[in-house]
């Protein structure tokens, strides 16, 4: 079976906390990590696991995070066919 996903990818920063904070409350993160995500990327990874392979058609920023997202997905068994965009859709998507 051959499968493909057309969708988006995001680069997320995640934090492990003791509990979900209430509105306006601040809680201390125990640790954090960064990972590729987004509806299309997640679906492509799961289909690659189920079907043995998956092609992911997407647009990625032509920057460090875009290339990192592509490598991360490829390590998870997804073949990424990306159109490279000169800037992120949201200029706040900078790595801190």
Tab-separated table of C-alpha atoms in Angstrom:
chain	number	residue	atom	x	y	z
A	1	UNK	CA	0.000	0.000	0.000
A	2	UNK	CA	1.299	3.462	-0.868
A	3	UNK	CA	0.186	6.382	1.260
A	4	UNK	CA	0.872	10.114	1.318
A	5	UNK	CA	-0.099	13.073	3.454
A	6	UNK	CA	-0.437	16.676	2.321
A	7	UNK	CA	-0.225	18.966	5.321
A	8	UNK	CA	1.758	21.181	7.605
A	9	UNK	CA	4.554	20.715	10.098
A	10	UNK	CA	5.358	22.765	13.168
A	11	UNK	CA	8.365	22.902	15.445
A	12	UNK	CA	7.242	22.754	19.055
A	13	UNK	CA	8.842	23.258	22.426
A	14	UNK	CA	7.300	20.992	25.060
A	15	UNK	CA	7.620	21.059	28.824
A	16	UNK	CA	6.962	18.388	31.430
A	17	UNK	CA	5.089	19.876	34.376
A	18	UNK	CA	3.646	18.331	37.535
A	19	UNK	CA	0.131	19.420	36.537
A	20	UNK	CA	-1.676	21.638	34.079
A	21	UNK	CA	-1.684	25.146	35.530
A	22	UNK	CA	-4.894	27.030	36.226
A	23	UNK	CA	-5.582	30.145	34.165
A	24	UNK	CA	-2.939	32.743	35.016
A	25	UNK	CA	-0.966	30.368	37.223
A	26	UNK	CA	2.731	29.675	36.683
A	27	UNK	CA	4.189	26.217	37.308
A	28	UNK	CA	7.805	25.101	37.162
A	29	UNK	CA	8.806	22.848	34.260
A	30	UNK	CA	10.739	19.732	35.254
A	31	UNK	CA	12.315	19.420	31.804
A	32	UNK	CA	11.670	20.450	28.224
A	33	UNK	CA	12.361	19.220	24.716
A	34	UNK	CA	11.804	20.225	21.100
A	35	UNK	CA	10.111	18.098	18.476
A	36	UNK	CA	8.505	18.262	15.056
A	37	UNK	CA	4.710	18.205	15.177
A	38	UNK	CA	1.648	19.512	13.394
A	39	UNK	CA	-1.352	17.639	12.050
A	40	UNK	CA	0.198	16.597	8.745
A	41	UNK	CA	3.526	15.574	10.239
A	42	UNK	CA	1.911	13.499	12.988
A	43	UNK	CA	-0.380	11.758	10.494
A	44	UNK	CA	2.575	11.002	8.197
A	45	UNK	CA	4.600	9.434	11.027
A	46	UNK	CA	1.674	7.250	12.107
A	47	UNK	CA	0.981	6.144	8.525
A	48	UNK	CA	4.663	5.307	8.038
A	49	UNK	CA	4.460	3.096	11.126
A	50	UNK	CA	1.259	1.408	9.955
A	51	UNK	CA	1.966	1.071	6.217
A	52	UNK	CA	5.754	0.799	6.329
A	53	UNK	CA	6.268	4.031	4.413
A	54	UNK	CA	4.649	7.402	3.812
A	55	UNK	CA	5.358	10.423	1.648
A	56	UNK	CA	4.761	13.792	3.303
A	57	UNK	CA	4.095	16.723	0.950
A	58	UNK	CA	4.576	20.038	2.698
A	59	UNK	CA	6.187	23.477	2.677
A	60	UNK	CA	9.008	24.160	5.143
A	61	UNK	CA	10.903	27.279	6.056
A	62	UNK	CA	14.342	27.452	4.464
A	63	UNK	CA	16.041	27.820	7.825
A	64	UNK	CA	17.533	25.762	10.645
A	65	UNK	CA	14.156	24.636	12.014
A	66	UNK	CA	12.803	23.689	8.602
A	67	UNK	CA	15.833	21.503	7.893
A	68	UNK	CA	15.669	20.049	11.411
A	69	UNK	CA	11.989	19.196	10.942
A	70	UNK	CA	12.781	17.392	7.666
A	71	UNK	CA	15.622	15.370	9.232
A	72	UNK	CA	13.479	14.491	12.258
A	73	UNK	CA	10.638	13.217	10.083
A	74	UNK	CA	13.037	11.224	7.920
A	75	UNK	CA	14.488	9.568	11.041
A	76	UNK	CA	10.922	8.503	11.862
A	77	UNK	CA	10.559	6.786	8.473
A	78	UNK	CA	8.749	9.516	6.523
A	79	UNK	CA	9.871	10.517	3.026
A	80	UNK	CA	9.553	14.314	2.972
A	81	UNK	CA	8.915	16.135	-0.298
A	82	UNK	CA	9.122	19.787	0.687
A	83	UNK	CA	8.845	23.112	-1.046
A	84	UNK	CA	11.270	25.443	0.707
A	85	UNK	CA	9.943	28.864	1.665
A	86	UNK	CA	12.335	31.767	2.316
A	87	UNK	CA	10.686	32.696	5.624
A	88	UNK	CA	8.433	31.164	8.230
A	89	UNK	CA	4.711	31.860	7.953
A	90	UNK	CA	4.885	33.321	11.461
A	91	UNK	CA	7.969	35.443	12.099
A	92	UNK	CA	7.769	34.512	15.809
A	93	UNK	CA	8.863	30.944	14.939
A	94	UNK	CA	12.449	31.514	15.965
A	95	UNK	CA	14.483	29.102	18.000
A	96	UNK	CA	15.283	30.409	21.451
